[in-house]
Amino acid sequence: MSESPLFTPIQIGSHTLRNRIVRSATYEGLANSGGLVTPAYQRLYTRLARSGPGALVTGFAYVSQEGRSMQPRQASAADDRNLSAWSEMNREVHREGAVIFLQIAHTGRQTHSGSTGMEVVAPGSKPSRYFRSKPRALRENEIPERVEQFVQAARLAQRAGFDGVQIHAAHGYLIHQFLTPALNRRRDAYGVDPKSGIGTRFLAEVLQGIRDACGSGFGCWVKVSHGDGLRNGMNPHRFEALIRFLQDQPVDAVEVSYGSMDHALNIFRGNSLPLDRIVAYNPRYQIEAPWLAFLWKKLLAPFASLSIKDFEPRYNLKAARRARELGSLPVISVGGFRKTGWSWMRRSDPEAAIWWRFRDP
Ligand SMILES: Cc1cc2nc3c(=O)[nH]c(=O)nc-3n(C[C@H](O)[C@H](O)[C@H](O)COP(=O)(O)O)c2cc1C
């Protein structure tokens, strides 16, 4: 075990991580209904830092009320109200020896006006079955304001003592919606580039804006999906184009995940389909009559499960390795790390940071 590179330090951008274990973003539900982080949220990160990883990434925080998720009690990065709670928390996390990144996100079409109190907007107007919302396609002149929301959230993170931000460009959220041709059919400058096959302009502006506002000492990581299961969506060829694009951007590391919320169970994956949970929490079934939920479970679930990918250990590692081959950007792999038997780790690329999601200590 001791020869594993996992437990050796690594330099990523201007930060030295004490080891290559990164605790990946996991929505906490520990803010109050107005997005203010609570003492329980602060304690969670202090405890996680104490448990030993090199870096922590927080659950996604929203960059604007419009980009808030349907999950309740999500943390807000839309204004300064969390500045002092986050500063206090980050001092503790640093005292425990970990670096900490704030994950920032805008949901785009993956939310509901019932949660945001605002119109749902996206690069295109394709409805989401899961979220039961039909977004309005953003006009070109409305897009720079959304870029600026990411930049302001990053500035806030910097002032609050985070070591950097992780831009959530995965799982079907707004930036992923710009990247994937399945959801971006725009004809303007923010559309899909015919050469690369993906729409990178929005992400490029966010990254440059953050570098200009925060400087190169402030970390900037990006989380992407290597596939999304959408027709004409992210595929291996487009994923490679995305990784090549990121090599030339002001980015310090890329985390390789999978999927979009249209098929949420392919993002996390497990061994069996949690039917009761799906019926209880999936917005598609919550508002149906109980007899419909019952029928769905008995008759339709077997067909629905056909679109769900089987669990395999380390299910995104192959794509992460491919990303590593394509350039020099440090790569974080997430998905299906369930055991502490690390024998496979000795064979792994010593330059790659390896992800491990800690259970709550
Ligand atoms: C409860 C829960 C909350 C999550 N919240 C986030 C999040 O806020 N941001 C994010 O990028 N990924 C989030 N994820 C996805 C994980 O970071 C990870 O990419 C995914 O679960 C695959 O890893 P696993 O196989 O170990 O679950 C969440 C996953 C779970 C189970």
CSV table of C-alpha atoms and ligand atoms in Angstrom, one decimal:
chain,number,residue,atom,x,y,z
A,1,MET,CA,0.0,0.0,0.0
A,2,SER,CA,2.7,2.4,1.0
A,3,GLU,CA,4.3,2.4,-2.6
A,4,SER,CA,1.0,3.6,-4.0
A,5,PRO,CA,1.3,7.0,-5.6
A,6,LEU,CA,-2.2,7.7,-4.1
A,7,PHE,CA,-0.6,8.7,-0.8
A,8,THR,CA,2.1,11.0,-2.2
A,9,PRO,CA,1.7,14.7,-2.6
A,10,ILE,CA,0.8,16.3,-5.9
A,11,GLN,CA,1.1,19.8,-7.2
A,12,ILE,CA,-2.0,20.9,-9.0
A,13,GLY,CA,-1.8,24.5,-10.3
A,14,SER,CA,-0.4,26.5,-7.5
A,15,HIS,CA,-1.6,24.1,-4.7
A,16,THR,CA,0.1,21.2,-3.2
A,17,LEU,CA,-2.2,18.4,-2.2
A,18,ARG,CA,-1.0,16.2,0.7
A,19,ASN,CA,-2.2,13.1,-1.3
A,20,ARG,CA,-4.2,12.4,-4.4
A,21,ILE,CA,-7.5,11.7,-2.8
A,22,VAL,CA,-10.2,14.1,-3.8
A,23,ARG,CA,-13.5,14.1,-2.2
A,24,SER,CA,-15.9,14.8,-5.0
A,25,ALA,CA,-18.8,17.3,-4.9
A,26,THR,CA,-21.9,15.9,-3.1
A,27,TYR,CA,-24.9,18.1,-2.6
A,28,GLU,CA,-25.3,18.5,1.2
A,29,GLY,CA,-28.9,19.9,1.7
A,30,LEU,CA,-27.4,21.7,4.7
A,31,ALA,CA,-28.1,25.3,3.9
A,32,ASN,CA,-31.3,26.9,5.1
A,33,SER,CA,-34.2,27.6,2.7
A,34,GLY,CA,-32.5,30.9,1.7
A,35,GLY,CA,-29.2,29.2,0.7
A,36,LEU,CA,-27.3,30.3,3.9
A,37,VAL,CA,-24.9,27.6,5.1
A,38,THR,CA,-25.6,26.2,8.6
A,39,PRO,CA,-23.2,25.1,11.3
A,40,ALA,CA,-23.9,21.5,10.2
A,41,TYR,CA,-22.6,22.4,6.7
A,42,GLN,CA,-19.5,23.9,8.3
A,43,ARG,CA,-18.9,20.9,10.5
A,44,LEU,CA,-19.3,18.5,7.6
A,45,TYR,CA,-16.3,20.0,5.8
A,46,THR,CA,-14.2,20.2,8.9
A,47,ARG,CA,-14.8,16.5,9.6
A,48,LEU,CA,-14.2,15.6,6.0
A,49,ALA,CA,-10.9,17.5,6.0
A,50,ARG,CA,-9.9,15.7,9.3
A,51,SER,CA,-10.5,12.3,7.6
A,52,GLY,CA,-7.5,12.8,5.4
A,53,PRO,CA,-8.1,13.7,1.7
A,54,GLY,CA,-5.8,16.0,-0.2
A,55,ALA,CA,-8.7,18.1,-1.5
A,56,LEU,CA,-12.4,18.6,-0.9
A,57,VAL,CA,-14.9,19.9,-3.4
A,58,THR,CA,-18.2,21.2,-1.9
A,59,GLY,CA,-21.6,20.2,-3.3
A,60,PHE,CA,-22.9,22.5,-6.0
A,61,ALA,CA,-23.6,26.1,-5.0
A,62,TYR,CA,-25.9,28.2,-7.2
A,63,VAL,CA,-24.5,31.2,-9.0
A,64,SER,CA,-27.9,32.9,-9.2
A,65,GLN,CA,-31.5,32.4,-8.0
A,66,GLU,CA,-32.4,31.5,-11.6
A,67,GLY,CA,-29.8,28.7,-11.6
A,68,ARG,CA,-30.9,27.1,-8.3
A,69,SER,CA,-31.7,23.4,-8.2
A,70,MET,CA,-34.9,21.7,-7.3
A,71,GLN,CA,-33.2,20.0,-4.3
A,72,PRO,CA,-34.1,22.0,-1.2
A,73,ARG,CA,-31.5,23.7,1.0
A,74,GLN,CA,-28.8,24.1,-1.6
A,75,ALA,CA,-26.0,26.6,-0.7
A,76,SER,CA,-26.0,30.0,-2.4
A,77,ALA,CA,-23.0,31.6,-4.1
A,78,ALA,CA,-25.3,34.2,-5.6
A,79,ASP,CA,-24.3,37.0,-3.2
A,80,ASP,CA,-22.1,37.7,-0.2
A,81,ARG,CA,-24.3,36.4,2.5
A,82,ASN,CA,-22.2,33.2,3.0
A,83,LEU,CA,-18.9,35.1,3.1
A,84,SER,CA,-18.2,35.0,6.8
A,85,ALA,CA,-19.6,31.4,7.4
A,86,TRP,CA,-17.4,30.1,4.5
A,87,SER,CA,-14.4,32.1,5.7
A,88,GLU,CA,-14.7,30.6,9.2
A,89,MET,CA,-15.2,27.1,7.7
A,90,ASN,CA,-12.2,27.3,5.4
A,91,ARG,CA,-9.8,28.4,8.2
A,92,GLU,CA,-10.8,25.1,10.0
A,93,VAL,CA,-10.4,23.0,6.8
A,94,HIS,CA,-6.9,24.5,6.1
A,95,ARG,CA,-5.9,23.9,9.7
A,96,GLU,CA,-6.7,20.2,9.1
A,97,GLY,CA,-4.4,20.2,6.1
A,98,ALA,CA,-6.8,19.9,3.1
A,99,VAL,CA,-7.4,22.3,0.2
A,100,ILE,CA,-11.0,23.1,-0.5
A,101,PHE,CA,-12.8,24.1,-3.8
A,102,LEU,CA,-16.3,25.5,-4.0
A,103,GLN,CA,-18.3,23.9,-6.8
A,104,ILE,CA,-20.3,26.5,-8.7
A,105,ALA,CA,-23.3,25.7,-11.0
A,106,HIS,CA,-26.2,27.0,-12.9
A,107,THR,CA,-28.9,24.5,-13.5
A,108,GLY,CA,-30.2,25.8,-16.9
A,109,ARG,CA,-33.1,23.5,-17.9
A,110,GLN,CA,-32.6,21.1,-15.0
A,111,THR,CA,-34.8,23.0,-12.5
A,112,HIS,CA,-38.4,24.1,-12.1
A,113,SER,CA,-39.8,27.6,-11.7
A,114,GLY,CA,-41.5,26.3,-8.5
A,115,SER,CA,-38.1,26.2,-7.0
A,116,THR,CA,-36.5,29.3,-8.4
A,117,GLY,CA,-39.6,31.6,-8.7
A,118,MET,CA,-38.2,32.5,-12.1
A,119,GLU,CA,-38.4,31.5,-15.7
A,120,VAL,CA,-36.4,28.4,-16.6
A,121,VAL,CA,-33.8,29.3,-19.3
A,122,ALA,CA,-31.3,27.2,-21.3
A,123,PRO,CA,-29.3,27.4,-24.5
A,124,GLY,CA,-32.3,25.8,-26.3
A,125,SER,CA,-36.0,25.1,-25.6
A,126,LYS,CA,-35.9,21.3,-25.5
A,127,PRO,CA,-38.1,20.3,-22.5
A,128,SER,CA,-36.8,18.0,-19.8
A,129,ARG,CA,-39.1,15.1,-19.0
A,130,TYR,CA,-37.5,14.7,-15.6
A,131,PHE,CA,-38.0,18.3,-14.5
A,132,ARG,CA,-41.3,18.8,-16.3
A,133,SER,CA,-40.1,22.2,-17.5
A,134,LYS,CA,-40.0,23.8,-20.9
A,135,PRO,CA,-37.1,26.2,-20.9
A,136,ARG,CA,-37.0,29.5,-22.8
A,137,ALA,CA,-33.9,29.7,-25.1
A,138,LEU,CA,-31.6,32.5,-23.9
A,139,ARG,CA,-31.1,35.4,-26.4
A,140,GLU,CA,-27.5,36.0,-27.3
A,141,ASN,CA,-27.4,39.3,-25.5
A,142,GLU,CA,-28.6,37.6,-22.3
A,143,ILE,CA,-25.7,35.2,-22.1
A,144,PRO,CA,-22.8,37.5,-20.9
A,145,GLU,CA,-24.9,38.1,-17.7
A,146,ARG,CA,-24.9,34.4,-16.9
A,147,VAL,CA,-21.1,34.2,-17.6
A,148,GLU,CA,-20.7,37.1,-15.1
A,149,GLN,CA,-22.6,35.2,-12.5
A,150,PHE,CA,-20.0,32.5,-12.5
A,151,VAL,CA,-17.2,35.0,-12.4
A,152,GLN,CA,-18.8,36.8,-9.4
A,153,ALA,CA,-19.3,33.5,-7.6
A,154,ALA,CA,-15.6,32.7,-8.1
A,155,ARG,CA,-14.6,36.1,-6.7
A,156,LEU,CA,-16.8,35.4,-3.7
A,157,ALA,CA,-15.1,32.0,-3.2
A,158,GLN,CA,-11.7,33.6,-3.4
A,159,ARG,CA,-12.7,36.3,-0.8
A,160,ALA,CA,-14.1,33.5,1.4
A,161,GLY,CA,-10.7,31.7,1.5
A,162,PHE,CA,-11.5,28.8,-0.9
A,163,ASP,CA,-8.4,27.6,-2.7
A,164,GLY,CA,-10.3,27.6,-6.0
A,165,VAL,CA,-13.6,26.8,-7.7
A,166,GLN,CA,-14.8,23.8,-9.6
A,167,ILE,CA,-16.9,24.7,-12.5
A,168,HIS,CA,-19.8,22.3,-12.9
A,169,ALA,CA,-19.8,21.5,-16.6
A,170,ALA,CA,-21.2,18.0,-16.2
A,171,HIS,CA,-24.4,16.1,-15.4
A,172,GLY,CA,-26.6,18.1,-17.8
A,173,TYR,CA,-26.4,21.5,-16.1
A,174,LEU,CA,-26.2,24.8,-18.0
A,175,ILE,CA,-22.6,24.5,-19.2
A,176,HIS,CA,-23.1,20.9,-20.3
A,177,GLN,CA,-26.2,22.1,-22.1
A,178,PHE,CA,-24.1,24.5,-24.1
A,179,LEU,CA,-21.5,21.8,-24.8
A,180,THR,CA,-23.7,19.0,-26.1
A,181,PRO,CA,-25.3,19.3,-29.5
A,182,ALA,CA,-28.3,17.4,-28.2
A,183,LEU,CA,-29.4,20.5,-26.4
A,184,ASN,CA,-27.5,23.3,-28.2
A,185,ARG,CA,-28.9,24.0,-31.7
A,186,ARG,CA,-28.1,27.7,-31.6
A,187,ARG,CA,-27.0,29.5,-34.7
A,188,ASP,CA,-25.2,32.3,-33.0
A,189,ALA,CA,-21.6,32.5,-31.5
A,190,TYR,CA,-22.6,30.3,-28.6
A,191,GLY,CA,-23.7,27.4,-30.8
A,192,VAL,CA,-21.8,24.2,-31.6
A,193,ASP,CA,-18.6,24.6,-33.4
A,194,PRO,CA,-18.8,22.4,-36.6
A,195,LYS,CA,-15.1,21.5,-36.3
A,196,SER,CA,-15.0,20.3,-32.7
A,197,GLY,CA,-18.7,19.2,-32.6
A,198,ILE,CA,-19.3,20.9,-29.2
A,199,GLY,CA,-20.3,24.4,-28.0
A,200,THR,CA,-17.4,25.7,-25.9
A,201,ARG,CA,-17.8,29.5,-26.1
A,202,PHE,CA,-19.8,29.8,-22.9
A,203,LEU,CA,-17.3,27.7,-20.9
A,204,ALA,CA,-14.3,29.6,-22.5
A,205,GLU,CA,-15.8,32.9,-21.4
A,206,VAL,CA,-16.4,31.7,-17.9
A,207,LEU,CA,-12.8,30.3,-17.6
A,208,GLN,CA,-11.2,33.5,-18.9
A,209,GLY,CA,-13.5,35.7,-16.8
A,210,ILE,CA,-12.4,33.8,-13.7
A,211,ARG,CA,-8.7,33.9,-14.5
A,212,ASP,CA,-9.0,37.7,-15.2
A,213,ALA,CA,-10.9,38.4,-12.0
A,214,CYS,CA,-9.1,36.0,-9.6
A,215,GLY,CA,-5.6,35.6,-11.1
A,216,SER,CA,-3.5,32.4,-11.7
A,217,GLY,CA,-2.9,31.7,-8.0
A,218,PHE,CA,-6.6,30.9,-7.6
A,219,GLY,CA,-7.4,27.3,-8.6
A,220,CYS,CA,-9.9,26.5,-11.3
A,221,TRP,CA,-11.0,22.9,-11.9
A,222,VAL,CA,-13.7,21.7,-14.3
A,223,LYS,CA,-16.0,18.7,-14.0
A,224,VAL,CA,-17.3,17.2,-17.2
A,225,SER,CA,-19.4,14.3,-18.4
A,226,HIS,CA,-17.7,12.0,-20.9
A,227,GLY,CA,-21.1,10.9,-22.2
A,228,ASP,CA,-24.7,11.8,-21.5
A,229,GLY,CA,-26.9,9.1,-23.2
A,230,LEU,CA,-28.8,11.9,-25.1
A,231,ARG,CA,-29.5,11.4,-28.8
A,232,ASN,CA,-26.7,13.4,-30.7
A,233,GLY,CA,-25.2,14.1,-27.3
A,234,MET,CA,-21.7,13.8,-25.7
A,235,ASN,CA,-19.8,10.8,-27.1
A,236,PRO,CA,-16.2,9.6,-27.0
A,237,HIS,CA,-15.3,11.8,-30.1
A,238,ARG,CA,-16.8,15.0,-28.6
A,239,PHE,CA,-15.4,14.2,-25.2
A,240,GLU,CA,-11.9,14.1,-26.7
A,241,ALA,CA,-12.6,17.4,-28.4
A,242,LEU,CA,-13.6,18.8,-25.0
A,243,ILE,CA,-10.4,17.6,-23.3
A,244,ARG,CA,-8.3,19.0,-26.2
A,245,PHE,CA,-10.1,22.3,-25.8
A,246,LEU,CA,-9.5,22.4,-22.0
A,247,GLN,CA,-5.7,21.9,-22.5
A,248,ASP,CA,-5.4,25.4,-23.8
A,249,GLN,CA,-7.7,27.0,-21.2
A,250,PRO,CA,-6.8,28.6,-17.8
A,251,VAL,CA,-7.8,25.4,-16.0
A,252,ASP,CA,-5.7,23.4,-13.4
A,253,ALA,CA,-7.5,20.0,-13.4
A,254,VAL,CA,-10.4,18.2,-15.0
A,255,GLU,CA,-12.7,15.7,-13.3
A,256,VAL,CA,-14.3,13.1,-15.5
A,257,SER,CA,-17.8,12.0,-14.7
A,258,TYR,CA,-20.8,10.8,-16.7
A,259,GLY,CA,-24.3,11.6,-17.5
A,260,SER,CA,-27.1,14.1,-17.3
A,261,MET,CA,-30.1,14.3,-14.9
A,262,ASP,CA,-32.4,13.0,-17.8
A,263,HIS,CA,-31.0,9.6,-16.7
A,264,ALA,CA,-29.8,10.5,-13.2
A,265,LEU,CA,-29.2,6.8,-12.2
A,266,ASN,CA,-26.4,6.6,-14.7
A,267,ILE,CA,-24.5,9.4,-13.0
A,268,PHE,CA,-24.4,7.6,-9.6
A,269,ARG,CA,-25.1,3.9,-10.4
A,270,GLY,CA,-25.8,1.1,-8.0
A,271,ASN,CA,-26.5,-2.5,-8.0
A,272,SER,CA,-30.3,-2.4,-7.9
A,273,LEU,CA,-33.0,0.1,-8.9
A,274,PRO,CA,-34.2,1.9,-5.8
A,275,LEU,CA,-37.8,1.9,-6.9
A,276,ASP,CA,-39.3,3.3,-3.7
A,277,ARG,CA,-36.9,6.1,-3.6
A,278,ILE,CA,-37.6,7.0,-7.3
A,279,VAL,CA,-41.3,7.1,-6.7
A,280,ALA,CA,-40.8,9.2,-3.5
A,281,TYR,CA,-38.3,11.7,-4.9
A,282,ASN,CA,-38.5,11.8,-8.7
A,283,PRO,CA,-40.6,14.8,-9.7
A,284,ARG,CA,-42.2,12.9,-12.5
A,285,TYR,CA,-44.0,10.6,-10.0
A,286,GLN,CA,-44.4,12.8,-6.9
A,287,ILE,CA,-47.3,14.6,-8.3
A,288,GLU,CA,-49.1,11.6,-9.8
A,289,ALA,CA,-51.9,9.7,-8.0
A,290,PRO,CA,-50.6,6.9,-5.8
A,291,TRP,CA,-52.2,4.3,-8.0
A,292,LEU,CA,-50.2,5.6,-10.9
A,293,ALA,CA,-47.0,5.3,-8.9
A,294,PHE,CA,-48.0,1.8,-8.0
A,295,LEU,CA,-48.7,0.9,-11.6
A,296,TRP,CA,-45.4,2.4,-12.7
A,297,LYS,CA,-43.5,0.3,-10.2
A,298,LYS,CA,-45.2,-2.9,-11.3
A,299,LEU,CA,-45.5,-2.5,-15.0
A,300,LEU,CA,-43.2,0.2,-16.4
A,301,ALA,CA,-40.2,0.1,-14.1
A,302,PRO,CA,-38.8,-3.0,-15.9
A,303,PHE,CA,-38.8,-1.1,-19.2
A,304,ALA,CA,-37.5,2.1,-17.6
A,305,SER,CA,-34.6,0.1,-16.1
A,306,LEU,CA,-33.4,-0.8,-19.7
A,307,SER,CA,-32.0,2.6,-20.0
A,308,ILE,CA,-30.0,2.3,-16.8
A,309,LYS,CA,-26.4,1.3,-17.0
A,310,ASP,CA,-25.1,-1.5,-14.9
A,311,PHE,CA,-22.7,-0.8,-12.1
A,312,GLU,CA,-19.1,-1.6,-12.7
A,313,PRO,CA,-16.3,-0.7,-10.3
A,314,ARG,CA,-14.5,2.5,-11.3
A,315,TYR,CA,-16.9,3.0,-14.3
A,316,ASN,CA,-15.4,6.3,-15.5
A,317,LEU,CA,-11.8,5.4,-15.1
A,318,LYS,CA,-11.3,4.4,-18.8
A,319,ALA,CA,-12.5,7.8,-20.0
A,320,ALA,CA,-10.3,9.5,-17.3
A,321,ARG,CA,-7.3,7.6,-18.6
A,322,ARG,CA,-8.1,8.7,-22.2
A,323,ALA,CA,-8.2,12.3,-21.0
A,324,ARG,CA,-4.8,11.8,-19.4
A,325,GLU,CA,-3.4,10.5,-22.6
A,326,LEU,CA,-4.6,13.5,-24.5
A,327,GLY,CA,-2.5,16.1,-22.7
A,328,SER,CA,-0.9,17.2,-19.5
A,329,LEU,CA,-3.9,18.4,-17.6
A,330,PRO,CA,-4.2,16.6,-14.2
A,331,VAL,CA,-7.2,14.3,-14.3
A,332,ILE,CA,-9.5,13.3,-11.4
A,333,SER,CA,-11.6,10.2,-11.9
A,334,VAL,CA,-14.9,9.7,-10.1
A,335,GLY,CA,-17.5,6.9,-10.1
A,336,GLY,CA,-17.7,3.4,-8.7
A,337,PHE,CA,-14.8,3.6,-6.2
A,338,ARG,CA,-16.3,1.4,-3.5
A,339,LYS,CA,-13.4,-0.6,-2.0
A,340,THR,CA,-10.3,0.2,-0.1
A,341,GLY,CA,-8.3,-2.6,-1.7
A,342,TRP,CA,-5.9,-0.4,-3.6
A,343,SER,CA,-3.8,-3.1,-5.4
A,344,TRP,CA,-5.0,-1.8,-8.8
A,345,MET,CA,-3.8,1.7,-7.8
A,346,ARG,CA,-0.1,0.6,-8.0
A,347,ARG,CA,-0.5,0.2,-11.7
A,348,SER,CA,-2.2,3.6,-12.2
A,349,ASP,CA,-0.7,6.7,-13.6
A,350,PRO,CA,1.3,8.4,-10.8
A,351,GLU,CA,0.4,11.9,-12.3
A,352,ALA,CA,-3.3,11.3,-12.0
A,353,ALA,CA,-5.2,12.5,-8.9
A,354,ILE,CA,-7.6,9.7,-7.9
A,355,TRP,CA,-10.9,10.4,-6.4
A,356,TRP,CA,-12.5,8.7,-3.5
A,357,ARG,CA,-15.9,9.7,-2.1
A,358,PHE,CA,-15.8,9.5,1.7
A,359,ARG,CA,-18.8,8.3,3.6
A,360,ASP,CA,-19.6,10.8,6.2
A,361,PRO,CA,-17.2,10.1,9.1
B,1,LIG,C1,-26.2,12.4,-2.9
B,1,LIG,C2,-25.3,12.8,-4.1
B,1,LIG,C3,-25.1,14.2,-4.3
B,1,LIG,C4,-24.3,14.6,-5.4
B,1,LIG,N1,-24.1,15.9,-5.6
B,1,LIG,C5,-23.3,16.3,-6.6
B,1,LIG,C6,-22.9,17.7,-6.7
B,1,LIG,O1,-23.4,18.6,-6.0
B,1,LIG,N2,-22.1,18.0,-7.8
B,1,LIG,C7,-21.6,17.1,-8.6
B,1,LIG,O2,-20.8,17.5,-9.5
B,1,LIG,N3,-21.8,15.8,-8.4
B,1,LIG,C8,-22.6,15.4,-7.4
B,1,LIG,N4,-22.9,14.1,-7.3
B,1,LIG,C9,-22.2,13.1,-8.2
B,1,LIG,C10,-20.9,12.6,-7.6
B,1,LIG,O3,-20.0,13.6,-7.3
B,1,LIG,C11,-20.3,11.6,-8.5
B,1,LIG,O4,-19.9,12.2,-9.7
B,1,LIG,C12,-21.2,10.4,-8.8
B,1,LIG,O5,-22.0,10.0,-7.7
B,1,LIG,C13,-20.4,9.2,-9.2
B,1,LIG,O6,-19.7,8.6,-8.2
B,1,LIG,P1,-20.1,7.3,-7.3
B,1,LIG,O7,-20.2,6.2,-8.3
B,1,LIG,O8,-19.1,7.1,-6.3
B,1,LIG,O9,-21.5,7.7,-6.7
B,1,LIG,C14,-23.7,13.6,-6.2
B,1,LIG,C15,-23.9,12.3,-6.0
B,1,LIG,C16,-24.7,11.9,-4.9
B,1,LIG,C17,-24.9,10.4,-4.7
